């Protein structure tokens, strides 16, 4: 449910909703949700000073009902930088 | 028959067949209606996915869209999780909802989101906090610094302090931004 909720939240705020991917990974410390978006939407999802990414984390954490969950916005183009 | 400078509200049943000129910016009322619809869809689907019971009310009042998520079951734990500590989750959700409007309509939204009547309750608390600060300033003649608050909450406090005839200013940056109440000049 968390991955689906996060995907919905992100799809609604980007220009390329069909390029939004959320992958859930479990490790010892809990769940990590990896968000991938179109390169042009990266700034939108992170926001000024990380504001939007923080808002996404806050809402996902609230829905997680106390379970630890990480939200990572993955810059798939970083290797080129 | 002319279509220039009309100030009527759009007629949904009418024959809107004019070209681009007539849609330039649209009327403010229709923009706010669209804003409310986009925001409600965004929130509705989130509630659906998260399996949280709630109804969404949209109200346009003095040039702003107000969206409330309410529940008939007053003890609904799901809704209170969307408020969070000090309304932290509510603020985050409001921000995302405003962004969803920006994405869908290309215009910035100042919509106000409320969940489970939190803003009314908090508004009364803020009025009390402002009143107490004003009383202290009047008694002691010294400045009183309040806890950090969001821009929305600071506005509420500024208004109450001004109504009571004292001065207030915001100081500090970012998450530390807070109001200082001081005696009036006269």
Tab-separated table of C-alpha atoms in Angstrom, chain B residues 9-10 17 22 26 35 60 65 67-68 74-75 87 95-96 101 105 111 117 125 129 142 168 172:
chain	number	residue	atom	x	y	z
B	9	UNK	CA	-19.712	33.192	-13.990
B	10	UNK	CA	-19.402	30.503	-16.612
B	17	UNK	CA	-17.927	28.148	-28.487
B	22	UNK	CA	-12.311	34.152	-24.232
B	26	UNK	CA	-10.604	32.179	-17.333
B	35	UNK	CA	-8.445	23.888	-8.415
B	60	UNK	CA	-14.631	28.571	-2.299
B	65	UNK	CA	-10.350	27.225	-2.085
B	67	UNK	CA	-10.748	21.584	1.124
B	68	UNK	CA	-11.762	19.569	4.155
B	74	UNK	CA	-15.331	10.984	15.008
B	75	UNK	CA	-12.846	8.534	16.476
B	87	UNK	CA	-0.309	19.400	12.025
B	95	UNK	CA	1.871	21.313	0.013
B	96	UNK	CA	1.648	18.227	-2.197
B	101	UNK	CA	-2.920	21.765	-8.790
B	105	UNK	CA	-3.483	23.715	-14.225
B	111	UNK	CA	-5.713	26.350	-1.293
B	117	UNK	CA	-11.457	20.024	11.842
B	125	UNK	CA	-5.632	27.592	20.389
B	129	UNK	CA	-1.818	31.903	22.676
B	142	UNK	CA	8.381	43.550	27.660
B	168	UNK	CA	3.898	41.667	16.317
B	172	UNK	CA	14.177	33.960	12.658
